[in-house]
Structures are given as C-alpha cells and as structure tokens.
Coordinates of C-alpha atoms in Angstrom, one line a residue:
M1 CA 30.2 243.3 21.3
K2 CA 27.6 246.2 21.7
L3 CA 28.3 248.8 20.1
A4 CA 29.0 251.2 22.2
A5 CA 26.6 254.2 21.5
N6 CA 23.9 255.0 19.1
R7 CA 24.0 257.0 15.8
K8 CA 21.3 259.1 15.3
C9 CA 19.5 259.3 11.8
D10 CA 20.4 261.9 9.7
G11 CA 17.3 264.5 10.0
L12 CA 16.8 263.9 13.8
A13 CA 21.0 264.4 14.4
Q14 CA 20.5 267.8 13.0
V15 CA 17.3 268.7 14.2
A16 CA 18.7 268.6 17.9
S17 CA 21.8 270.3 17.9
I18 CA 19.0 273.0 18.1
I19 CA 19.6 274.9 21.4
S20 CA 16.6 276.2 24.3
V21 CA 15.1 276.5 27.5
S22 CA 16.5 277.8 30.5
L23 CA 12.9 277.6 32.4
L24 CA 13.8 273.4 32.3
L25 CA 16.5 274.1 34.5
V26 CA 14.1 274.1 36.9
A27 CA 13.6 269.7 35.5
S28 CA 17.6 269.3 35.9
P29 CA 19.3 268.3 39.1
A30 CA 17.8 265.2 38.8
A31 CA 19.2 264.8 34.7
A32 CA 23.0 265.5 35.0
Q33 CA 22.4 262.5 33.3
V34 CA 22.5 262.4 29.6
A35 CA 20.9 260.9 26.4
S36 CA 23.0 261.8 22.4
P37 CA 24.9 265.2 21.8
P38 CA 24.3 265.2 17.3
T39 CA 27.4 267.2 17.2
Q40 CA 28.6 264.3 16.9
S41 CA 26.7 262.3 14.8
L42 CA 26.4 265.2 12.6
I43 CA 30.2 265.3 12.1
R44 CA 30.0 261.2 11.6
T45 CA 27.8 262.8 8.6
T46 CA 28.3 265.2 6.2
S47 CA 30.1 263.5 4.5
N48 CA 26.2 262.0 3.6
T49 CA 23.9 263.8 3.9
V50 CA 24.5 265.9 0.7
V51 CA 24.1 262.6 -1.8
S52 CA 21.4 261.6 0.6
D53 CA 18.1 263.1 -0.3
Q54 CA 17.9 266.0 2.1
P55 CA 18.7 270.0 2.3
F56 CA 22.2 270.8 2.9
S57 CA 22.2 274.1 4.5
M58 CA 24.9 273.0 6.8
C59 CA 25.1 276.0 10.1
D60 CA 26.6 275.1 12.4
D61 CA 24.7 277.6 15.7
P62 CA 24.0 274.7 17.5
S63 CA 20.6 277.3 17.5
C64 CA 20.0 277.4 14.5
P65 CA 18.7 273.7 13.2
T66 CA 19.8 272.3 10.2
P67 CA 16.4 271.7 7.1
H68 CA 17.3 268.2 7.4
P69 CA 13.7 266.5 7.6
L70 CA 13.2 262.8 8.7
Q71 CA 14.0 260.5 6.7
S72 CA 11.1 258.2 7.1
S73 CA 8.8 257.0 8.5
Q74 CA 11.2 254.0 10.6
C75 CA 13.4 257.6 11.5
L76 CA 10.6 259.9 13.3
P77 CA 10.8 260.3 16.8
H78 CA 8.3 257.9 18.9
P79 CA 6.6 257.3 22.3
G80 CA 8.4 256.1 25.2
F81 CA 11.8 254.5 24.6
G82 CA 13.7 253.4 21.3
P83 CA 15.9 250.7 21.2
G84 CA 18.1 249.6 24.1
E85 CA 15.9 252.3 26.0
S86 CA 14.5 251.5 29.4
P87 CA 12.2 253.5 31.7
V88 CA 13.4 254.4 35.1
F89 CA 11.4 256.7 37.4
P90 CA 8.5 256.0 37.0
R91 CA 9.8 252.4 36.4
N92 CA 6.6 250.5 34.4
T93 CA 5.5 253.4 32.5
N94 CA 6.9 254.2 29.2
W95 CA 6.5 257.6 30.2
S96 CA 9.5 257.8 33.6
L97 CA 11.2 261.4 34.0
I98 CA 14.6 259.2 33.8
Y99 CA 16.1 256.4 31.1
R100 CA 18.2 254.4 30.5
N101 CA 19.7 254.4 26.8
K102 CA 21.5 252.5 25.6
N103 CA 24.6 252.4 26.9
G104 CA 23.9 252.3 29.9
D105 CA 23.5 256.0 30.8
L106 CA 20.6 257.7 32.2
G107 CA 18.8 260.7 30.9
L108 CA 16.3 262.9 32.1
T109 CA 12.9 264.0 29.7
L110 CA 9.2 264.8 29.4
P111 CA 6.1 263.4 29.7
M112 CA 5.0 265.3 26.3
A113 CA 8.1 264.8 24.8
E114 CA 8.6 262.7 22.4
G115 CA 13.2 261.9 21.2
V116 CA 14.6 265.1 19.7
W117 CA 10.9 266.4 19.7
G118 CA 10.3 268.4 23.1
T119 CA 7.5 269.1 22.4
G120 CA 6.2 266.4 21.0
D121 CA 3.6 264.8 18.6
W122 CA 1.2 267.3 19.6
F123 CA -1.5 264.6 19.2
G124 CA -0.4 262.9 16.4
L125 CA -0.3 266.0 13.7
R126 CA 3.2 266.4 13.8
H127 CA 3.8 262.3 12.0
R128 CA 1.7 262.4 10.3
L129 CA 2.5 266.0 9.2
V130 CA 5.7 264.7 8.1
E131 CA 4.4 261.6 6.3
H132 CA 2.8 263.3 4.6
G133 CA 6.3 266.4 3.4
V134 CA 6.1 268.9 6.1
N135 CA 8.5 268.8 8.3
I136 CA 8.4 271.3 11.5
I137 CA 11.1 272.2 13.8
G138 CA 12.5 275.1 16.1
G139 CA 14.7 275.9 20.0
Y140 CA 14.9 278.6 21.8
A141 CA 18.4 279.9 23.4
N142 CA 20.1 281.2 25.7
N143 CA 23.3 282.6 26.9
M144 CA 24.2 283.6 30.5
L145 CA 28.0 284.8 30.4
G146 CA 29.3 286.8 33.2
N147 CA 33.1 289.6 32.8
V148 CA 34.3 288.0 36.5
V149 CA 37.9 289.6 35.8
G150 CA 39.4 291.8 34.2
G151 CA 38.1 293.3 30.8
K152 CA 36.1 296.7 30.7
K153 CA 34.4 296.6 34.1
R154 CA 32.7 293.9 36.2
G155 CA 28.6 292.4 34.6
F156 CA 26.1 289.9 33.1
S157 CA 25.0 289.1 29.8
Y158 CA 21.8 287.3 28.6
A159 CA 20.5 286.9 25.5
D160 CA 18.1 284.7 23.7
Q161 CA 17.1 284.0 20.5
L162 CA 14.6 281.3 19.5
Y163 CA 13.9 279.7 15.9
L164 CA 11.4 277.8 14.0
Q165 CA 11.4 276.2 10.5
S166 CA 9.3 274.4 8.2
D167 CA 11.2 272.1 5.4
F168 CA 8.6 271.8 2.3
D169 CA 9.6 268.1 1.0
L170 CA 8.1 268.4 -2.5
Q171 CA 7.7 265.1 -3.3
K172 CA 5.5 264.0 -1.1
L173 CA 3.3 267.8 -1.8
I174 CA 3.3 267.0 -5.6
G175 CA 4.9 264.7 -6.7
W176 CA 8.6 266.7 -7.8
Q177 CA 11.3 264.5 -7.2
G178 CA 14.7 265.5 -5.1
G179 CA 13.1 269.1 -4.4
H180 CA 12.7 271.3 -1.5
F181 CA 10.9 274.2 0.5
V182 CA 12.2 275.7 3.2
V183 CA 11.6 278.9 5.2
S184 CA 12.9 280.1 8.6
V185 CA 12.5 282.3 10.8
L186 CA 13.6 283.6 14.4
D187 CA 13.9 286.6 17.3
R188 CA 16.6 287.6 18.6
N189 CA 16.6 289.8 22.1
G190 CA 19.6 290.9 24.7
T191 CA 23.0 292.2 24.9
N192 CA 26.6 290.3 24.2
V193 CA 29.1 291.1 26.5
S194 CA 32.1 292.4 25.1
N195 CA 30.7 295.5 23.9
K196 CA 29.9 296.3 27.0
Y197 CA 31.7 294.1 29.8
T198 CA 35.2 292.0 27.5
G199 CA 35.8 295.4 25.0
N200 CA 37.0 292.4 22.5
L201 CA 36.8 292.1 19.8
F202 CA 35.5 287.8 19.6
N203 CA 32.7 288.6 21.1
P204 CA 32.3 285.6 24.1
N205 CA 28.0 285.0 22.8
Q206 CA 27.1 283.7 20.2
I207 CA 23.7 284.1 19.9
Y208 CA 24.0 288.3 19.8
G209 CA 23.2 289.9 15.9
S210 CA 20.1 291.3 14.2
Q211 CA 18.0 291.3 17.6
S212 CA 14.9 291.4 16.5
F213 CA 12.5 289.1 14.3
E214 CA 13.9 288.3 11.4
L215 CA 12.4 286.6 8.5
Y216 CA 15.4 284.0 7.3
N217 CA 15.9 281.4 4.7
I218 CA 13.1 281.5 1.9
Y219 CA 15.0 278.9 -0.8
L220 CA 14.3 276.3 -2.6
Q221 CA 16.8 272.8 -3.4
Q222 CA 17.1 270.5 -6.1
N223 CA 18.6 267.3 -5.3
L224 CA 19.8 265.6 -9.7
L225 CA 21.2 262.5 -10.3
D226 CA 21.0 260.1 -6.9
G227 CA 22.8 263.1 -5.0
W228 CA 25.1 263.9 -7.0
V229 CA 24.9 267.0 -8.1
S230 CA 22.2 269.3 -5.6
V231 CA 21.7 273.0 -6.3
K232 CA 19.8 275.4 -4.3
A233 CA 18.8 278.7 -3.9
G234 CA 16.9 281.6 -2.2
R235 CA 17.9 284.0 0.4
L236 CA 20.7 282.2 2.1
S237 CA 22.9 283.3 4.7
A238 CA 26.8 281.6 2.9
T239 CA 27.9 280.2 6.5
D240 CA 25.6 277.3 6.6
D241 CA 27.1 275.6 3.4
F242 CA 31.1 277.4 3.5
C243 CA 34.0 277.6 6.4
N244 CA 31.9 275.5 7.5
S245 CA 31.7 272.6 11.0
P246 CA 29.0 271.5 12.9
I247 CA 31.9 270.8 16.0
F248 CA 32.1 275.2 15.9
G249 CA 29.3 274.7 17.1
L250 CA 30.3 272.5 20.6
Y251 CA 31.4 275.9 21.7
V252 CA 30.4 279.4 23.0
S253 CA 31.8 281.6 21.6
N254 CA 31.0 284.1 18.5
G255 CA 34.5 283.8 16.4
I256 CA 33.6 280.0 16.0
D257 CA 30.4 278.9 17.2
G258 CA 28.9 279.6 14.4
Q259 CA 32.1 280.7 11.8
P260 CA 34.8 281.8 12.0
G261 CA 35.0 285.4 12.8
G262 CA 37.5 285.8 10.2
I263 CA 35.7 285.5 7.2
C264 CA 32.6 288.0 8.4
I265 CA 34.9 290.5 10.0
N266 CA 37.1 291.1 6.5
G267 CA 35.5 288.7 3.3
Y268 CA 31.7 291.3 3.7
V269 CA 30.9 287.5 3.7
N270 CA 26.7 287.1 5.1
A271 CA 26.9 284.4 8.3
W272 CA 23.8 283.5 10.7
P273 CA 20.9 285.6 10.3
A274 CA 21.5 287.6 6.9
S275 CA 20.2 286.1 4.5
R276 CA 20.7 287.6 1.4
W277 CA 19.6 286.0 -2.9
G278 CA 22.1 284.2 -3.1
G279 CA 22.4 280.1 -5.3
L280 CA 24.9 277.6 -4.6
I281 CA 26.3 274.2 -6.2
R282 CA 27.5 271.2 -5.0
V283 CA 28.6 268.1 -6.4
N284 CA 29.6 265.4 -5.1
D285 CA 31.9 262.1 -6.1
K286 CA 30.3 259.4 -3.3
K287 CA 33.2 257.0 -4.7
D288 CA 36.4 258.3 -2.9
N289 CA 34.6 261.3 -0.6
L290 CA 34.3 264.0 -2.5
Y291 CA 33.0 267.0 -3.3
G292 CA 33.1 270.3 -5.1
Q293 CA 30.5 274.2 -4.5
A294 CA 30.7 277.4 -5.0
G295 CA 28.3 280.4 -4.0
I296 CA 26.7 283.5 -5.4
Y297 CA 26.2 285.4 -2.5
Q298 CA 24.5 289.5 -2.8
T299 CA 26.3 292.1 0.2
D300 CA 25.7 295.8 1.2
G301 CA 25.7 298.0 3.6
R302 CA 22.8 297.2 5.2
L303 CA 24.2 293.4 7.2
Y304 CA 22.7 292.9 10.1
N305 CA 20.8 295.5 10.2
P306 CA 17.4 294.9 12.3
N307 CA 15.8 297.4 11.1
G308 CA 15.5 295.5 8.0
H309 CA 14.2 292.2 9.3
G310 CA 14.8 289.6 6.8
V311 CA 12.1 291.5 4.2
D312 CA 13.9 293.7 2.5
F313 CA 14.6 291.8 -0.8
S314 CA 15.4 294.0 -3.3
I315 CA 18.6 293.8 -4.8
R316 CA 20.3 297.9 -5.8
P317 CA 22.5 298.8 -8.5
Y318 CA 25.6 299.8 -5.6
D319 CA 24.9 296.6 -3.9
G320 CA 28.0 293.1 -4.4
F321 CA 28.1 290.2 -4.9
V322 CA 30.4 287.1 -3.1
L323 CA 31.7 284.4 -5.1
I324 CA 33.1 281.5 -3.0
G325 CA 34.3 278.0 -3.5
E326 CA 34.7 275.6 -1.7
V327 CA 36.4 272.0 -1.8
G328 CA 37.4 268.3 0.4
W329 CA 37.4 265.2 1.5
T330 CA 36.0 263.3 3.3
P331 CA 37.5 260.5 4.8
E332 CA 35.8 257.6 8.1
F333 CA 39.8 255.6 8.5
Q334 CA 38.9 252.1 10.0
P335 CA 41.1 250.9 12.0
H336 CA 38.8 248.2 13.5
P337 CA 36.3 245.3 11.1
Q338 CA 34.0 246.4 10.9
P339 CA 31.0 243.4 11.9
T340 CA 29.3 240.7 9.6
A341 CA 25.8 240.3 9.8
N342 CA 25.8 237.1 11.7
S343 CA 28.1 238.6 14.1
K344 CA 26.6 239.9 17.7
D345 CA 26.5 243.2 17.5
T346 CA 24.1 245.2 16.4
V347 CA 22.3 248.0 14.3
D348 CA 20.0 249.8 15.1
S349 CA 17.2 249.9 13.1
C350 CA 16.5 253.5 11.8
D351 CA 20.8 253.5 10.9
D352 CA 22.5 251.3 8.7
N353 CA 25.8 252.2 9.7
E354 CA 25.9 252.6 12.9
W355 CA 29.1 250.9 13.2
H356 CA 31.1 254.1 11.5
G357 CA 35.1 254.2 11.5
M358 CA 37.3 257.2 12.1
P359 CA 36.0 260.0 10.2
G360 CA 37.8 263.3 9.4
H361 CA 37.0 266.4 6.5
Y362 CA 39.4 268.3 4.9
K363 CA 38.9 271.9 2.9
F364 CA 40.0 274.2 1.2
G365 CA 38.0 277.0 -0.1
G366 CA 38.2 280.7 -1.1
Y367 CA 36.3 284.3 -1.8
Y368 CA 36.2 287.3 -4.1
T369 CA 33.8 290.2 -2.8
H370 CA 33.2 292.5 -5.6
W371 CA 30.6 295.8 -4.1
A372 CA 32.1 299.1 -4.8
Q373 CA 31.3 300.5 -1.6
I374 CA 33.7 298.7 1.1
P375 CA 34.9 300.2 2.9
T376 CA 39.1 301.2 4.0
F377 CA 41.5 301.6 7.2
N378 CA 43.0 304.4 4.6
G379 CA 39.3 306.5 4.7
S380 CA 39.0 305.8 0.9
S381 CA 36.4 302.3 -1.2
A382 CA 38.1 299.9 -2.6
T383 CA 35.8 297.1 -5.6
G384 CA 37.6 294.4 -4.1
T385 CA 38.8 291.7 -1.8
Y386 CA 39.6 288.2 -1.3
G387 CA 40.4 285.9 1.0
L388 CA 41.2 281.8 1.7
Y389 CA 40.5 279.7 4.0
W390 CA 41.7 275.2 5.0
M391 CA 40.1 273.9 7.3
F392 CA 40.2 269.9 9.1
D393 CA 39.2 267.9 11.9
Q394 CA 40.3 263.8 12.3
M395 CA 39.6 261.4 15.2
V396 CA 42.5 260.2 16.3
Y397 CA 41.7 257.8 19.0
Q398 CA 38.6 255.7 19.1
A399 CA 38.7 254.2 23.0
Q400 CA 36.6 251.2 21.4
P401 CA 35.5 250.1 18.6
G402 CA 33.1 251.4 15.9
S403 CA 32.2 253.8 18.7
E404 CA 31.9 256.9 18.8
C405 CA 33.7 258.1 21.9
G406 CA 36.8 259.4 21.8
L407 CA 39.7 261.6 21.1
T408 CA 38.8 264.7 18.4
L409 CA 40.8 267.6 16.9
W410 CA 40.1 270.3 14.6
G411 CA 41.9 273.2 13.0
T412 CA 41.3 275.8 11.2
F413 CA 43.2 279.4 9.5
I414 CA 42.4 282.0 7.0
L415 CA 44.2 284.1 5.2
S416 CA 43.4 288.1 3.8
P417 CA 45.3 289.8 2.4
D418 CA 44.8 293.4 2.0
Q419 CA 45.0 294.8 5.5
A420 CA 43.7 298.1 4.5
I421 CA 40.6 295.6 4.6
A422 CA 40.9 293.5 6.5
K423 CA 40.3 294.4 9.8
I424 CA 42.7 290.5 10.8
P425 CA 44.9 289.5 8.0
Y426 CA 45.3 286.1 9.3
S427 CA 43.7 284.2 11.9
F428 CA 43.7 280.9 13.2
Y429 CA 40.7 279.2 15.3
T430 CA 42.3 275.0 16.8
G431 CA 40.8 273.1 18.7
A432 CA 39.9 269.0 20.0
F433 CA 37.0 267.1 21.9
Y434 CA 36.6 264.4 23.6
T435 CA 33.2 262.3 23.3
G436 CA 32.8 260.4 26.5
L437 CA 35.2 260.9 28.7
I438 CA 33.5 261.1 32.1
P439 CA 33.1 257.6 32.8
G440 CA 28.8 256.7 33.0
R441 CA 28.6 259.8 30.8
S442 CA 29.5 258.8 26.8
E443 CA 27.2 261.1 25.4
D444 CA 28.9 264.0 26.9
K445 CA 31.6 266.1 25.0
T446 CA 33.8 267.8 26.7
A447 CA 36.2 271.4 24.5
V448 CA 38.4 273.6 24.4
Q449 CA 39.8 275.5 21.2
I450 CA 41.7 278.7 21.0
T451 CA 40.9 281.4 18.9
Y452 CA 43.4 284.4 17.2
G453 CA 43.7 286.7 15.6
S454 CA 46.6 289.3 14.5
F455 CA 45.3 292.8 13.1
S456 CA 45.9 294.3 10.5
D457 CA 48.8 296.7 10.2
V458 CA 47.3 299.3 8.3
Y459 CA 44.0 299.3 10.3
A460 CA 45.8 300.1 13.8
H461 CA 48.2 302.9 12.5
S462 CA 44.8 304.0 11.2
G463 CA 43.6 306.7 14.5
D464 CA 40.3 304.8 15.1
P465 CA 38.6 306.5 18.0
S466 CA 37.2 303.3 19.1
F467 CA 41.0 301.8 20.5
A468 CA 41.1 302.0 23.6
K469 CA 43.8 304.9 25.9
D470 CA 46.0 303.6 27.9
S471 CA 45.7 305.9 31.6
D472 CA 46.8 308.3 30.0
G473 CA 44.3 309.1 26.6
V474 CA 46.5 307.8 24.4
P475 CA 44.9 305.2 22.1
G476 CA 46.8 302.3 21.8
T477 CA 48.4 300.0 18.8
P478 CA 46.0 296.5 17.5
T479 CA 48.8 293.9 17.7
Y480 CA 46.6 290.5 19.0
E481 CA 44.4 289.3 19.8
L482 CA 44.4 285.3 21.5
V483 CA 40.8 283.9 22.7
L484 CA 40.9 280.1 25.5
E485 CA 38.2 278.4 25.3
A486 CA 37.1 275.3 27.6
C487 CA 32.8 273.8 27.6
Y488 CA 31.3 270.6 29.4
T489 CA 27.8 270.2 26.8
I490 CA 25.6 267.9 28.9
Q491 CA 23.4 266.0 27.0
V492 CA 20.6 266.0 29.2
S493 CA 17.8 264.7 27.1
K494 CA 17.7 264.2 23.6
A495 CA 15.9 267.8 23.3
L496 CA 17.6 270.0 26.0
R497 CA 21.7 270.0 26.4
V498 CA 23.3 272.7 28.9
Q499 CA 27.4 273.7 28.4
P500 CA 28.5 275.6 30.8
D501 CA 31.9 278.1 29.5
V502 CA 34.2 279.6 30.8
Q503 CA 37.0 282.3 28.2
Y504 CA 39.6 284.3 29.7
I505 CA 40.5 286.9 26.7
I506 CA 43.9 287.8 26.2
S507 CA 44.7 291.7 24.9
P508 CA 41.0 292.0 24.5
G509 CA 41.4 294.1 22.2
G510 CA 44.8 294.4 20.8
T511 CA 46.1 297.3 22.2
G512 CA 46.7 296.4 25.7
N513 CA 45.0 298.9 27.7
I514 CA 41.7 296.9 28.2
P515 CA 42.7 294.2 31.1
N516 CA 43.1 290.9 30.1
A517 CA 38.9 289.3 30.8
L518 CA 37.4 285.9 32.9
V519 CA 34.6 285.2 31.2
I520 CA 32.3 282.4 32.5
G521 CA 28.3 281.3 32.1
A522 CA 26.1 279.4 30.1
Q523 CA 25.0 277.9 27.0
V524 CA 21.2 276.0 27.5
G525 CA 19.0 275.0 24.8
F526 CA 15.9 273.3 24.2
S527 CA 14.4 271.4 20.9
F528 CA 10.3 271.9 20.4

C-alpha cells in the first residue's frame, strides 16, 4: 500500500508556512491543483522540532515563517521533481508548469521554483549558502477582505506584508555546536476591516498591526544535551513560543490566527510583529513526549507603535516584564501498525518518519505581568495581572493508515480573572479541520472555527466613549462577541497557497448596536 500523504522534513514544512503574492493569482486559474500545505506537517512534527538541533520558535501566523533551517543536504529543494512526482505539462522536461505529486494530485509550479523556494536556487547560490550555514527565507502575504452585510458600513480592506529572515547555523559557520543566530525584518501596509467597517474586537484580517517597516527578531539560540534542553535570548515575541499552535495559521481572523487574541488583549504579552527583550528555556522529555518551558519578556506602553520600527532597544525604569510558563504532552497515537523495512510501503528519503499515527498536543500555561503602569477600566493603574490557558488538538480520524488525510479537532480556553484590567476575562476558541476532504485534493485543508469573548463587567460599565450608540445616541453595554469562520486552503504549489475565507461576526463590539456582519475575501501567500 502506497503512503497517502507526503510529509515534508521539518525545515521545509516550516518555510512552506509563509504566505504570499497575489500577482501569482493570474497563473492560478489552471491551478486549482495543489502540492502539500505545510501546516499539517508542522502539526505532525511540533513535538520533534525542539529536540532536533534547530531553532524552536513557533510563529503560527502563515505570513511569519518559523526559523527552522534545512536539516541536511538531502532535504534541500532541488531542480525538477521529488520522489513520486512527475511532469504533466510540458511533459518531457524538469521545468513543467503543471505536475502531479506523489498522491496523484495536480499542482502548479514555476520554471524557476524549487519546492518551497518560490524564487528558486538563485543559480546555485542558495544551496551553497545553506550548506555553509546561512539559510535565507521569506515571503509575501496579503489579506483581501470586504464587509458585505451589516457592521458599521460596507467596504473593502487590503493589507499586505513582506517578511525576510536569515538563520545562521553557528556550527557550520564557526564550529559552535548547537548554536543559531536569527535576524528577521518585515514590512506591513494597508488597513483593517474592523476599524472602518465591522466595528468588532476580533479584527477579521490578521495582517494588521505595526503597519510599517520593522526589525523583528534578533536572537541567539543554543541547543544542549542532544536536544533535551534549548535556550533562546534576544529580541523575541512571547507568543512565537507560548500559547501557540500551527493550526491557527489555517485561519484569517486575527482572533485566532497567530495566537488566541485574549492573551495579548488582557495580559500585555507581546506578539508578532512586536519584539521585546526576552529569553526562555525549554526542557524536552523525548522519551515520553513531554516538555516544559518558561520565559521572561519585557513589556511597556510602546508595544505595536509603528514609529519605533523595532529599533527601540531601550529598557526604561518604568518598563515591566511578563513571566510565562507552559507544560505540554505531544502524543502520537498509532491506530495502525507501522510498516516494516521489508514491506511495500515507501518512505521518502527526506524523512524517515513519514508513516505516522494520529498526533495530538495538550498544553497548559499561565502568565504574570508586572508593570507599574497597567491601565484599569476604573481610571487608576495596577502593578500586576495574570492569566491561565488550556489548549489541545487531536487528530480523531485518519482516512487511510499512515496518512495525513483526516479530521483534527482543537480548542483553547483563556482565563484572565482581573476584570478591572482584562477586557475579555473569559474567551474560548475551538474548531476543526479536515485534510483532503475533496477527492483529488489530498493536501488541501477545509477549516472552521469559533471565537468567543465575554466582556468584563468593569469594562462594560466604564462609559467608554468608543462604545457603539443606539438610535437615540445612548452607548451600549458590551456583553460578548462571537466570530464564526470557515476557510479552504488551496495549496496551489509548494510555494503558493490561496485561502478563500468567510466570517460571520455576531454582536460586533458586544453592544448589540452594530448589526451582525458578514466578511468575505481571501488570504494569499507565496514563499520566496
């Protein structure tokens, strides 16, 4: 029996999560066919990425590629086609525009592309750089969304983002075993749907915030004891590593894409694209698939200020800090026996673990923020706040033994008890996705999710002038906001994916004075 899905090596899976270029849509009408989307591969390998000698930041926003260098020369993208892949048109060439992947699905490629390297190998330079310890990745992403019914008014919003990153493997460069130095920059432009059109808390488009050129990450990572311990320090974003899942990148709503919105709204925990000084240590029990990690991060009133451009490296006397910790279990249940070396099942030479069971991730974490200038809804200031979160995802149905095709369920709950500080003290996020739902599209993903936030009583009775008013001019009292989202990820090629998306927003802003809104559009991404 042939394996039904091709699981990429960790480095390629991480790079392939980058989103991008709407200009390539002109090439995609013939390309309603795909190669594998990276997010499922990420889900499969989350429990292993840290125990390898790789950086372990887990930014799940698909426009923000996780800095995992390629693991070996075997796993590098290469000209032509990989195992089980074949050209379709033109047929007798390694540079076809249409090809068939190992699952029998049709996909679109570009003459210069090599796997997830949408811009190719740069005439051999890129392979040489990786082999000598320099891995350059990047991507372009956009959100094209319009409010078509309800909300404050109808209208269209466009936002985009360019991302570039260099990962320096210090072992290859200077013989420093287990060391990596990572630098990344990004440029964001455009507007959001919420401010102008829907008036809701959970912004429908995730590519919004710090709309400017930003120096994002600068950090050093050291992996120790054969991957049992990893340490990272520098300019970091807390939610690249905590309260995080690659599943969130399957959606477009900023309520969940990137990280659950509650942890940033309530706790002043910095998230993409705002980096601050920080560090973390992670300990992995590779035998029992357990891990624990703890971090400390700077926090202040300058978060998400686009005028800073990520180069304000100051630590000021009145700045605060966030302490955050997380423990997790990452099992992979095996409903079917793994094939032996003598069986007819094949394993891609780039990944010795292609056959897999049904993965799951179970996490519990908490944070404490200490900052003398935490604003409260009663007009005073507080010095501290805290919160807890619970997360899980579990594949519950596998379409074929050893396959990535099937159904995964997930959920997150965030509790931030201090209602004088937390705008949404209770919030939950839950959903499901199915890989390969449509025949002949074994690597596309169909995803749905629900985001719910319950507004704080103190906030609701604070008389905030931003509360939506009724027809008599009386401000409403926020109670809750609910977002229903459905999207379909089309992996047009290994470097290009398109996500049609629809969101229905119930009680925008929580007051009931803004009609329920319907937002439709798409997210498009291309990895360089």
